[in-house]
mmCIF file of C-alpha atoms in Angstrom:
data_model
loop_
_atom_site.group_PDB
_atom_site.id
_atom_site.type_symbol
_atom_site.label_atom_id
_atom_site.label_comp_id
_atom_site.label_asym_id
_atom_site.label_seq_id
_atom_site.Cartn_x
_atom_site.Cartn_y
_atom_site.Cartn_z
ATOM 1 C CA MET A 1 -139.679 8.918 -1.835
ATOM 2 C CA VAL A 2 -139.457 8.176 1.881
ATOM 3 C CA LYS A 3 -140.485 4.650 2.797
ATOM 4 C CA GLN A 4 -143.324 4.695 5.321
ATOM 5 C CA GLN A 5 -142.351 3.297 8.691
ATOM 6 C CA HIS A 6 -144.739 0.666 10.025
ATOM 7 C CA ILE A 7 -144.902 -0.081 13.737
ATOM 8 C CA THR A 8 -145.975 -3.320 15.339
ATOM 9 C CA HIS A 9 -148.809 -3.706 17.820
ATOM 10 C CA ALA A 10 -146.289 -4.141 20.661
ATOM 11 C CA GLN A 11 -144.518 -0.888 19.719
ATOM 12 C CA GLU A 12 -147.866 0.895 19.645
ATOM 13 C CA LEU A 13 -148.592 -0.257 23.216
ATOM 14 C CA ARG A 14 -145.164 0.968 24.337
ATOM 15 C CA LEU A 15 -145.868 4.413 22.841
ATOM 16 C CA GLN A 16 -149.239 4.538 24.577
ATOM 17 C CA ALA A 17 -147.611 3.691 27.924
ATOM 18 C CA VAL A 18 -145.021 6.468 27.518
ATOM 19 C CA HIS A 19 -147.658 9.019 26.464
ATOM 20 C CA CYS A 20 -149.884 8.108 29.419
ATOM 21 C CA LYS A 21 -147.008 8.621 31.819
ATOM 22 C CA GLN A 22 -146.025 11.943 30.244
ATOM 23 C CA HIS A 23 -149.587 13.315 30.543
ATOM 24 C CA ASN A 24 -150.403 11.671 33.875
ATOM 25 C CA GLN A 25 -147.309 11.727 36.060
ATOM 26 C CA SER A 26 -149.224 10.423 39.100
ATOM 27 C CA TRP A 27 -150.454 7.285 37.363
ATOM 28 C CA SER A 28 -148.891 4.028 38.479
ATOM 29 C CA ALA A 29 -147.749 1.273 36.121
ATOM 30 C CA SER A 30 -150.790 -0.805 37.127
ATOM 31 C CA LYS A 31 -153.218 2.012 36.272
ATOM 32 C CA ILE A 32 -151.532 2.658 32.933
ATOM 33 C CA GLY A 33 -151.648 -1.076 32.168
ATOM 34 C CA LYS A 34 -155.398 -1.202 32.839
ATOM 35 C CA HIS A 35 -155.912 1.876 30.677
ATOM 36 C CA ILE A 36 -154.093 0.528 27.603
ATOM 37 C CA GLY A 37 -154.951 -3.164 28.122
ATOM 38 C CA CYS A 38 -151.700 -4.819 29.181
ATOM 39 C CA ASN A 39 -150.027 -5.953 32.403
ATOM 40 C CA ARG A 40 -148.063 -3.900 34.945
ATOM 41 C CA MET A 41 -144.699 -5.564 34.210
ATOM 42 C CA PHE A 42 -144.899 -4.628 30.531
ATOM 43 C CA VAL A 43 -145.575 -0.958 31.383
ATOM 44 C CA SER A 44 -142.876 -0.810 34.061
ATOM 45 C CA ARG A 45 -140.222 -2.366 31.790
ATOM 46 C CA TRP A 46 -140.783 0.017 28.869
ATOM 47 C CA LEU A 47 -141.153 3.131 31.006
ATOM 48 C CA THR A 48 -137.786 2.316 32.599
ATOM 49 C CA ARG A 49 -136.227 1.659 29.173
ATOM 50 C CA HIS A 50 -137.557 4.985 27.866
ATOM 51 C CA GLN A 51 -136.263 6.900 30.913
ATOM 52 C CA GLN A 52 -132.777 5.337 30.551
ATOM 53 C CA THR A 53 -132.345 5.407 26.774
ATOM 54 C CA GLY A 54 -135.172 7.514 25.358
ATOM 55 C CA ASP A 55 -135.956 4.544 23.074
ATOM 56 C CA ILE A 56 -138.784 1.979 22.894
ATOM 57 C CA ASN A 57 -137.445 -0.192 20.082
ATOM 58 C CA ASP A 58 -136.344 -3.800 20.519
ATOM 59 C CA LYS A 59 -132.673 -4.418 21.124
ATOM 60 C CA PRO A 60 -130.723 -5.989 18.267
ATOM 61 C CA ARG A 61 -131.119 -9.746 18.358
ATOM 62 C CA SER A 62 -128.362 -12.307 17.998
ATOM 63 C CA GLY A 63 -130.173 -14.273 15.288
ATOM 64 C CA ARG A 64 -130.817 -13.405 11.649
ATOM 65 C CA PRO A 65 -132.944 -10.245 11.374
ATOM 66 C CA GLN A 66 -136.545 -10.669 10.298
ATOM 67 C CA ILE A 67 -136.900 -10.085 6.568
ATOM 68 C CA ALA A 68 -140.616 -9.307 6.408
ATOM 69 C CA ASP A 69 -141.885 -6.253 8.246
ATOM 70 C CA ALA A 70 -145.508 -5.658 9.281
ATOM 71 C CA ALA A 71 -146.485 -4.373 5.814
ATOM 72 C CA ALA A 72 -144.942 -7.417 4.117
ATOM 73 C CA GLU A 73 -146.676 -9.774 6.537
ATOM 74 C CA ASN A 74 -150.039 -8.154 5.781
ATOM 75 C CA TYR A 75 -149.408 -8.434 2.051
ATOM 76 C CA ILE A 76 -148.442 -12.122 2.356
ATOM 77 C CA LEU A 77 -151.661 -12.837 4.281
ATOM 78 C CA MET A 78 -153.632 -11.049 1.575
ATOM 79 C CA ALA A 79 -151.811 -12.915 -1.227
ATOM 80 C CA ALA A 80 -152.515 -16.259 0.455
ATOM 81 C CA ARG A 81 -156.231 -15.670 -0.202
ATOM 82 C CA LEU A 82 -155.779 -15.034 -3.921
ATOM 83 C CA PRO A 83 -156.941 -17.896 -6.197
ATOM 84 C CA GLU A 84 -153.737 -17.762 -8.276
ATOM 85 C CA CYS A 85 -151.522 -18.262 -5.200
ATOM 86 C CA THR A 86 -151.887 -21.972 -4.489
ATOM 87 C CA ASN A 87 -148.573 -22.549 -2.702
ATOM 88 C CA ALA A 88 -145.816 -20.755 -0.778
ATOM 89 C CA ALA A 89 -143.661 -20.253 -3.889
ATOM 90 C CA ASP A 90 -146.528 -18.467 -5.667
ATOM 91 C CA ILE A 91 -147.049 -16.182 -2.644
ATOM 92 C CA ALA A 92 -143.302 -15.416 -2.460
ATOM 93 C CA ALA A 93 -143.220 -14.528 -6.184
ATOM 94 C CA LYS A 94 -146.303 -12.320 -5.806
ATOM 95 C CA THR A 95 -144.749 -10.527 -2.823
ATOM 96 C CA GLN A 96 -141.482 -9.918 -4.701
ATOM 97 C CA GLN A 97 -143.377 -8.543 -7.679
ATOM 98 C CA ALA A 98 -145.447 -6.155 -5.540
ATOM 99 C CA LEU A 99 -142.967 -5.093 -2.836
ATOM 100 C CA GLY A 100 -139.578 -5.952 -4.296
ATOM 101 C CA LEU A 101 -138.942 -8.170 -1.279
ATOM 102 C CA LYS A 102 -137.274 -11.500 -2.083
ATOM 103 C CA LEU A 103 -138.514 -14.300 0.169
ATOM 104 C CA SER A 104 -138.114 -18.058 0.050
ATOM 105 C CA GLY A 105 -141.075 -20.405 0.076
ATOM 106 C CA SER A 106 -140.011 -21.771 3.462
ATOM 107 C CA THR A 107 -140.018 -18.256 4.961
ATOM 108 C CA VAL A 108 -143.553 -17.713 3.684
ATOM 109 C CA THR A 109 -144.618 -21.112 5.046
ATOM 110 C CA ARG A 110 -143.242 -20.335 8.508
ATOM 111 C CA LEU A 111 -144.968 -16.959 8.561
ATOM 112 C CA LEU A 112 -148.329 -18.411 7.526
ATOM 113 C CA LYS A 113 -148.070 -21.195 10.115
ATOM 114 C CA ARG A 114 -147.190 -18.635 12.779
ATOM 115 C CA LYS A 115 -150.397 -16.794 11.863
ATOM 116 C CA GLY A 116 -152.416 -20.004 12.374
ATOM 117 C CA LEU A 117 -152.967 -20.886 8.706
ATOM 118 C CA GLN A 118 -152.778 -24.394 7.240
ATOM 119 C CA HIS A 119 -152.380 -25.532 3.615
ATOM 120 C CA LEU A 120 -155.646 -27.416 3.066
ATOM 121 C CA THR A 121 -157.304 -28.689 -0.091
ATOM 122 C CA ALA A 122 -160.845 -27.571 -0.869
ATOM 123 C CA LYS A 123 -163.539 -29.569 0.896
ATOM 124 C CA VAL A 124 -165.769 -31.401 -1.578
ATOM 125 C CA VAL A 125 -169.468 -31.275 -0.686
ATOM 126 C CA PRO A 126 -172.605 -32.462 -2.500
ATOM 127 C CA MET A 127 -173.886 -30.109 -5.218
ATOM 128 C CA LEU A 128 -177.451 -29.387 -4.195
ATOM 129 C CA THR A 129 -180.189 -28.224 -6.570
ATOM 130 C CA VAL A 130 -182.883 -25.752 -5.525
ATOM 131 C CA LYS A 131 -185.384 -28.613 -5.388
ATOM 132 C CA GLN A 132 -183.095 -30.657 -3.120
ATOM 133 C CA LYS A 133 -182.550 -27.692 -0.795
ATOM 134 C CA LEU A 134 -186.300 -27.211 -0.457
ATOM 135 C CA ALA A 135 -186.707 -30.921 0.303
ATOM 136 C CA ARG A 136 -184.035 -30.689 3.019
ATOM 137 C CA VAL A 137 -185.770 -27.738 4.675
ATOM 138 C CA LYS A 138 -189.127 -29.520 4.474
ATOM 139 C CA PHE A 139 -187.618 -32.627 6.090
ATOM 140 C CA ALA A 140 -185.993 -30.604 8.882
ATOM 141 C CA LYS A 141 -189.200 -28.726 9.680
ATOM 142 C CA ALA A 142 -191.188 -31.964 9.740
ATOM 143 C CA ALA A 143 -188.642 -33.553 12.095
ATOM 144 C CA LEU A 144 -188.763 -30.562 14.453
ATOM 145 C CA ARG A 145 -192.562 -30.733 14.592
ATOM 146 C CA ARG A 146 -192.302 -34.156 16.208
ATOM 147 C CA GLU A 147 -192.127 -34.369 19.987
ATOM 148 C CA ARG A 148 -188.907 -33.342 21.713
ATOM 149 C CA CYS A 149 -187.381 -36.810 22.142
ATOM 150 C CA SER A 150 -188.586 -38.278 18.813
ATOM 151 C CA TRP A 151 -185.080 -39.057 17.550
ATOM 152 C CA ARG A 152 -184.478 -41.210 20.640
ATOM 153 C CA ARG A 153 -187.081 -43.640 19.376
ATOM 154 C CA VAL A 154 -185.656 -43.824 15.850
ATOM 155 C CA MET A 155 -183.242 -46.424 14.498
ATOM 156 C CA ILE A 156 -181.234 -45.093 11.538
ATOM 157 C CA THR A 157 -179.970 -47.668 9.054
ATOM 158 C CA ASP A 158 -177.310 -47.394 6.370
ATOM 159 C CA SER A 159 -174.633 -49.327 4.501
ATOM 160 C CA LYS A 160 -170.956 -48.776 3.754
ATOM 161 C CA TYR A 161 -168.073 -50.404 1.915
ATOM 162 C CA PHE A 162 -164.992 -51.075 4.031
ATOM 163 C CA ARG A 163 -161.890 -51.961 2.030
ATOM 164 C CA LEU A 164 -159.096 -54.350 2.879
ATOM 165 C CA HIS A 165 -156.506 -51.953 1.423
ATOM 166 C CA ALA A 166 -156.679 -48.209 1.924
ATOM 167 C CA MET A 167 -157.410 -46.579 -1.447
ATOM 168 C CA GLY A 168 -156.750 -42.957 -0.491
ATOM 169 C CA LYS A 169 -153.570 -40.989 -0.964
ATOM 170 C CA PRO A 170 -150.768 -42.270 1.340
ATOM 171 C CA ALA A 171 -149.739 -39.968 4.177
ATOM 172 C CA GLY A 172 -146.655 -37.839 3.564
ATOM 173 C CA ARG A 173 -143.370 -38.479 5.372
ATOM 174 C CA TRP A 174 -140.175 -36.443 5.717
ATOM 175 C CA CYS A 175 -137.495 -38.513 3.981
ATOM 176 C CA THR A 176 -134.858 -38.534 1.275
ATOM 177 C CA PRO A 177 -135.631 -39.864 -2.214
ATOM 178 C CA ALA A 178 -133.585 -42.962 -1.329
ATOM 179 C CA THR A 179 -135.630 -43.711 1.795
ATOM 180 C CA ARG A 180 -139.034 -42.864 0.293
ATOM 181 C CA GLU A 181 -141.642 -45.445 1.301
ATOM 182 C CA VAL A 182 -143.201 -47.609 -1.403
ATOM 183 C CA VAL A 183 -146.824 -48.696 -0.934
ATOM 184 C CA ALA A 184 -148.127 -51.617 -3.011
ATOM 185 C CA ARG A 185 -151.794 -51.325 -3.937
ATOM 186 C CA PRO A 186 -154.044 -53.749 -5.834
ATOM 187 C CA LYS A 187 -155.960 -52.580 -8.890
ATOM 188 C CA HIS A 188 -159.248 -53.646 -7.289
ATOM 189 C CA SER A 189 -159.370 -53.681 -3.504
ATOM 190 C CA VAL A 190 -161.244 -56.406 -1.643
ATOM 191 C CA ALA A 191 -164.248 -54.876 0.124
ATOM 192 C CA ALA A 192 -166.934 -55.708 2.671
ATOM 193 C CA HIS A 193 -170.404 -54.273 2.049
ATOM 194 C CA VAL A 194 -172.006 -53.973 5.456
ATOM 195 C CA TYR A 195 -175.377 -52.820 6.847
ATOM 196 C CA MET A 196 -175.924 -51.581 10.378
ATOM 197 C CA GLY A 197 -178.670 -49.889 12.362
ATOM 198 C CA VAL A 198 -177.948 -47.394 15.144
ATOM 199 C CA ALA A 199 -180.166 -45.872 17.805
ATOM 200 C CA PHE A 200 -179.742 -43.793 20.943
ATOM 201 C CA HIS A 201 -179.653 -47.044 22.936
ATOM 202 C CA GLY A 202 -177.103 -48.975 20.848
ATOM 203 C CA ALA A 203 -176.218 -50.505 17.494
ATOM 204 C CA THR A 204 -177.273 -53.682 15.725
ATOM 205 C CA SER A 205 -174.735 -56.300 14.720
ATOM 206 C CA LEU A 206 -173.252 -56.030 11.236
ATOM 207 C CA LYS A 207 -174.942 -57.609 8.237
ATOM 208 C CA PHE A 208 -172.681 -58.385 5.262
ATOM 209 C CA VAL A 209 -174.528 -58.310 1.948
ATOM 210 C CA THR A 210 -173.900 -58.614 -1.796
ATOM 211 C CA GLY A 211 -170.939 -56.456 -2.723
ATOM 212 C CA THR A 212 -168.794 -58.178 -0.121
ATOM 213 C CA HIS A 213 -165.856 -60.088 -1.637
ATOM 214 C CA LYS A 214 -166.942 -63.528 -2.921
ATOM 215 C CA GLN A 215 -170.506 -63.079 -1.609
ATOM 216 C CA VAL A 216 -172.864 -63.791 -4.506
ATOM 217 C CA SER A 217 -176.519 -62.767 -4.446
ATOM 218 C CA LYS A 218 -178.977 -65.636 -4.270
ATOM 219 C CA TYR A 219 -181.430 -63.595 -6.349
ATOM 220 C CA THR A 220 -181.290 -63.468 -10.144
ATOM 221 C CA ASP A 221 -181.792 -60.450 -12.368
ATOM 222 C CA PRO A 222 -184.655 -61.422 -14.744
ATOM 223 C CA LYS A 223 -183.115 -59.361 -17.562
ATOM 224 C CA SER A 224 -179.586 -60.743 -17.521
ATOM 225 C CA LYS A 225 -180.490 -64.125 -15.985
ATOM 226 C CA ARG A 226 -177.501 -63.680 -13.686
ATOM 227 C CA PRO A 227 -177.201 -63.009 -9.951
ATOM 228 C CA TYR A 228 -177.585 -59.358 -9.013
ATOM 229 C CA ARG A 229 -174.228 -57.597 -8.689
ATOM 230 C CA GLY A 230 -175.540 -55.229 -6.035
ATOM 231 C CA LEU A 231 -178.158 -55.345 -3.298
ATOM 232 C CA ALA A 232 -181.498 -56.406 -4.759
ATOM 233 C CA GLN A 233 -184.921 -55.517 -3.401
ATOM 234 C CA GLN A 234 -185.501 -59.111 -2.291
ATOM 235 C CA GLU A 235 -182.189 -59.240 -0.404
ATOM 236 C CA TYR A 236 -183.025 -56.013 1.418
ATOM 237 C CA THR A 237 -186.360 -57.537 2.420
ATOM 238 C CA ASP A 238 -184.337 -60.376 3.967
ATOM 239 C CA VAL A 239 -182.160 -57.838 5.798
ATOM 240 C CA LEU A 240 -185.301 -56.225 7.218
ATOM 241 C CA HIS A 241 -186.900 -59.525 8.197
ATOM 242 C CA ASP A 242 -183.848 -61.325 9.588
ATOM 243 C CA HIS A 243 -181.796 -58.431 10.930
ATOM 244 C CA PHE A 244 -183.043 -54.879 11.333
ATOM 245 C CA ILE A 245 -186.538 -55.477 12.681
ATOM 246 C CA PRO A 246 -185.746 -58.265 15.219
ATOM 247 C CA GLU A 247 -182.594 -56.504 16.438
ATOM 248 C CA GLY A 248 -184.416 -53.156 16.569
ATOM 249 C CA ASN A 249 -187.141 -54.724 18.693
ATOM 250 C CA LYS A 250 -184.470 -56.159 20.987
ATOM 251 C CA LEU A 251 -182.610 -52.826 21.308
ATOM 252 C CA PHE A 252 -185.660 -50.836 22.375
ATOM 253 C CA LYS A 253 -187.054 -53.625 24.559
ATOM 254 C CA ASN A 254 -183.761 -53.918 26.489
ATOM 255 C CA ALA A 255 -183.674 -50.136 26.869
ATOM 256 C CA GLY A 256 -187.158 -50.172 28.405
ATOM 257 C CA GLN A 257 -188.285 -47.335 26.108
ATOM 258 C CA TRP A 258 -190.287 -47.075 22.891
ATOM 259 C CA ALA A 259 -190.501 -50.874 22.457
ATOM 260 C CA ASP A 260 -193.975 -50.538 20.938
ATOM 261 C CA LYS A 261 -193.402 -47.174 19.192
ATOM 262 C CA TRP A 262 -189.890 -47.176 17.727
ATOM 263 C CA GLN A 263 -189.469 -46.060 14.132
ATOM 264 C CA MET A 264 -187.022 -46.762 11.363
ATOM 265 C CA GLN A 265 -185.204 -44.203 9.197
ATOM 266 C CA GLN A 266 -183.449 -45.169 5.974
ATOM 267 C CA ASP A 267 -182.062 -43.336 2.946
ATOM 268 C CA ASN A 268 -183.340 -43.358 -0.629
ATOM 269 C CA ALA A 269 -181.333 -46.240 -2.091
ATOM 270 C CA PRO A 270 -183.444 -47.926 -4.819
ATOM 271 C CA ALA A 271 -183.721 -51.236 -2.938
ATOM 272 C CA HIS A 272 -184.874 -49.405 0.212
ATOM 273 C CA LYS A 273 -187.782 -47.391 -1.138
ATOM 274 C CA THR A 274 -189.568 -49.986 -3.280
ATOM 275 C CA PRO A 275 -193.297 -50.248 -2.485
ATOM 276 C CA THR A 276 -192.779 -53.815 -1.253
ATOM 277 C CA ASN A 277 -190.130 -52.878 1.301
ATOM 278 C CA MET A 278 -191.880 -49.669 2.413
ATOM 279 C CA ALA A 279 -195.047 -51.692 3.006
ATOM 280 C CA TYR A 280 -193.052 -54.311 4.897
ATOM 281 C CA ILE A 281 -191.603 -51.644 7.203
ATOM 282 C CA ALA A 282 -195.041 -50.101 7.794
ATOM 283 C CA ALA A 283 -196.463 -53.508 8.728
ATOM 284 C CA ASN A 284 -193.613 -54.809 10.901
ATOM 285 C CA VAL A 285 -191.880 -51.836 12.551
ATOM 286 C CA PRO A 286 -194.043 -50.724 15.527
ATOM 287 C CA GLY A 287 -193.914 -47.025 14.638
ATOM 288 C CA GLY A 288 -193.404 -47.498 10.912
ATOM 289 C CA HIS A 289 -191.045 -45.368 8.829
ATOM 290 C CA PHE A 290 -189.996 -42.039 10.369
ATOM 291 C CA LEU A 291 -189.802 -39.605 7.420
ATOM 292 C CA ALA A 292 -188.922 -39.676 3.720
ATOM 293 C CA TRP A 293 -185.196 -38.916 3.626
ATOM 294 C CA PRO A 294 -184.242 -35.941 1.413
ATOM 295 C CA PRO A 295 -182.017 -36.834 -1.565
ATOM 296 C CA ASN A 296 -178.288 -36.054 -1.642
ATOM 297 C CA SER A 297 -178.178 -35.433 2.122
ATOM 298 C CA PRO A 298 -175.523 -37.566 3.850
ATOM 299 C CA ASP A 299 -174.617 -34.582 6.056
ATOM 300 C CA LEU A 300 -177.971 -34.818 7.832
ATOM 301 C CA SER A 301 -177.401 -38.406 8.970
ATOM 302 C CA PRO A 302 -175.377 -39.021 12.153
ATOM 303 C CA ILE A 303 -174.530 -42.554 11.033
ATOM 304 C CA GLU A 304 -172.084 -41.021 8.527
ATOM 305 C CA ASN A 305 -170.088 -39.739 11.511
ATOM 306 C CA LEU A 306 -170.167 -43.208 13.007
ATOM 307 C CA TRP A 307 -168.897 -44.814 9.794
ATOM 308 C CA SER A 308 -165.967 -42.379 9.812
ATOM 309 C CA TRP A 309 -165.252 -43.164 13.458
ATOM 310 C CA MET A 310 -165.253 -46.914 12.707
ATOM 311 C CA ASP A 311 -162.992 -46.433 9.670
ATOM 312 C CA ILE A 312 -160.419 -44.569 11.773
ATOM 313 C CA LYS A 313 -160.529 -47.220 14.506
ATOM 314 C CA LEU A 314 -160.227 -50.010 11.948
ATOM 315 C CA HIS A 315 -157.048 -48.603 10.401
ATOM 316 C CA LYS A 316 -155.442 -48.193 13.819
ATOM 317 C CA LEU A 317 -155.580 -51.984 14.246
ATOM 318 C CA ASP A 318 -153.180 -54.432 12.609
ATOM 319 C CA LYS A 319 -153.644 -54.801 8.863
ATOM 320 C CA CYS A 320 -156.128 -57.470 7.829
ATOM 321 C CA LYS A 321 -154.807 -60.261 5.623
ATOM 322 C CA ASN A 322 -158.113 -61.385 4.101
ATOM 323 C CA ILE A 323 -161.830 -60.668 3.995
ATOM 324 C CA GLU A 324 -162.598 -62.874 7.010
ATOM 325 C CA GLU A 325 -160.154 -60.939 9.181
ATOM 326 C CA LEU A 326 -161.703 -57.691 7.932
ATOM 327 C CA LYS A 327 -165.156 -58.891 8.987
ATOM 328 C CA GLU A 328 -163.887 -59.893 12.442
ATOM 329 C CA ARG A 329 -162.148 -56.549 12.970
ATOM 330 C CA LEU A 330 -165.235 -54.641 11.869
ATOM 331 C CA GLU A 331 -167.391 -56.461 14.411
ATOM 332 C CA GLN A 332 -164.700 -55.856 17.033
ATOM 333 C CA VAL A 333 -164.795 -52.121 16.274
ATOM 334 C CA ARG A 334 -168.595 -52.155 16.260
ATOM 335 C CA GLN A 335 -168.672 -53.635 19.756
ATOM 336 C CA SER A 336 -166.356 -50.874 21.015
ATOM 337 C CA ILE A 337 -168.696 -48.010 20.050
ATOM 338 C CA PRO A 338 -169.051 -45.890 23.229
ATOM 339 C CA PRO A 339 -172.665 -45.226 24.310
ATOM 340 C CA THR A 340 -171.876 -41.539 24.801
ATOM 341 C CA LEU A 341 -171.034 -41.255 21.097
ATOM 342 C CA LEU A 342 -174.495 -42.540 20.162
ATOM 343 C CA HIS A 343 -176.161 -40.313 22.772
ATOM 344 C CA ASN A 344 -174.436 -37.209 21.417
ATOM 345 C CA MET A 345 -175.266 -38.159 17.826
ATOM 346 C CA PHE A 346 -178.988 -38.515 18.402
ATOM 347 C CA ASP A 347 -179.337 -35.626 20.845
ATOM 348 C CA GLY A 348 -177.548 -33.458 18.271
ATOM 349 C CA MET A 349 -180.142 -34.121 15.570
ATOM 350 C CA LYS A 350 -182.268 -31.149 16.662
ATOM 351 C CA ALA A 351 -179.292 -28.843 16.098
ATOM 352 C CA ARG A 352 -178.714 -30.367 12.636
ATOM 353 C CA MET A 353 -182.318 -29.722 11.666
ATOM 354 C CA GLU A 354 -182.178 -26.134 12.909
ATOM 355 C CA ARG A 355 -178.911 -25.559 11.072
ATOM 356 C CA VAL A 356 -180.195 -26.742 7.686
ATOM 357 C CA ILE A 357 -183.239 -24.483 8.051
ATOM 358 C CA GLU A 358 -180.975 -21.566 8.972
ATOM 359 C CA LEU A 359 -178.900 -22.185 5.800
ATOM 360 C CA ASN A 360 -182.026 -22.518 3.631
ATOM 361 C CA GLY A 361 -181.231 -26.145 2.832
ATOM 362 C CA ASP A 362 -177.539 -25.702 2.032
ATOM 363 C CA TYR A 363 -174.846 -28.197 3.072
ATOM 364 C CA ILE A 364 -174.194 -28.097 6.829
ATOM 365 C CA GLY A 365 -171.127 -30.341 7.124
ATOM 366 C CA LYS A 366 -170.824 -33.489 9.272
#
C-alpha cells in the first residue's frame, strides 16, 4: 500500500504559482501573487527555484527533521478534543496507536502551543434551572424597558470575603525537586467580610461586618442565645442606615445627577430581602429598590468584576501580617479604583442584559 503524500499549505501555493506561470506566460509575479493570495517576493522566489531545479520542496534543514507531517498534526489536533485525552502523553499514545508514529509528550505540547492551544481546566459556572433561566430573562427585559441611562442612577451593593492568606492552588514554577518552593498555609485563614456600594460616579467606603476576624455581632440569635455568626437582618439595617444610604446620597449629590432619583440594587442574600429591610430601602432611598435580582446570577452583576480587580491588586502589594493591615490595604485598593473602570462597567450593563436574553437565560460569563 502506497502511503498518501500530504502537502502543506505553503507547498500548495507554490504549485499554484508555477501552474499560473505555465498557463499565463505574460503574467508578472505581482499579478500571480494577487491571483493566488500571496506577495510578489514569494512568487518570484519559487518561480526562480522551479526554473533552476524543477523542484518546489524545501531544502534540507540543518536541524532535526520534523517528525509529524500534516496528517499527523491534524490527527493530534483532533485527539486533543477527545474527552479521554486529558494531557500530552494521552494524545501521544493515541497518535501512536492510530498512526504508528511515536511522539513524546513534549513534542505534542510544542505542536499544540504552536497551533495556539493552551492546557486549561474546565471553567466552573453556576448550574441554572429552567425557572432560574426564565427569571434571568425576565429581569433583563425589565431592565431594558427602563430609560436608556437607568443604570447610571443605580448603586449596586454586595459583599465579599478577602483572606489574609491565599487559599487557592499555588502558582507553578520551573524548578528541581530540591529547589521546590514550600508554602505554609493555615487550616483556617483569617478573613475580612466587607460590604461596598458602587455606582457610575464612584464607590462607597468599605464597611467591615460580622464574619471579619474577631468582629462579633452585637445582635443575638433568639434560638441559640448567642451572637449571630453571620450577618443578621438587624446588622444589615445598620449598614443601610449608617453606610449605604448616606454615602449613596453623597455620591449622587457630588456628581450633580440623580440625587433625588437614585436607586439601589442588591442581591438575594437572606438578610437583604427581609420585609423590614426592603421597606427601609423603599422609604429612605430616593428611587427605592431597582429590580428584584434573579437568583444564582453573579455573572449579571458588574461588581463581581470589581471584586476580582481588587483581589488582583491586593495580592500585588506586600503581604499583610494581620487583619488590621488587610483592612488598610483593602481601603487603599478601593481608593485606587479608576473612574473609567466604573464607567465601562455600568455602560456595559445594557450589553449584559441583551446577551442573557440572546442565550435564553443561560450563563453569560463575567
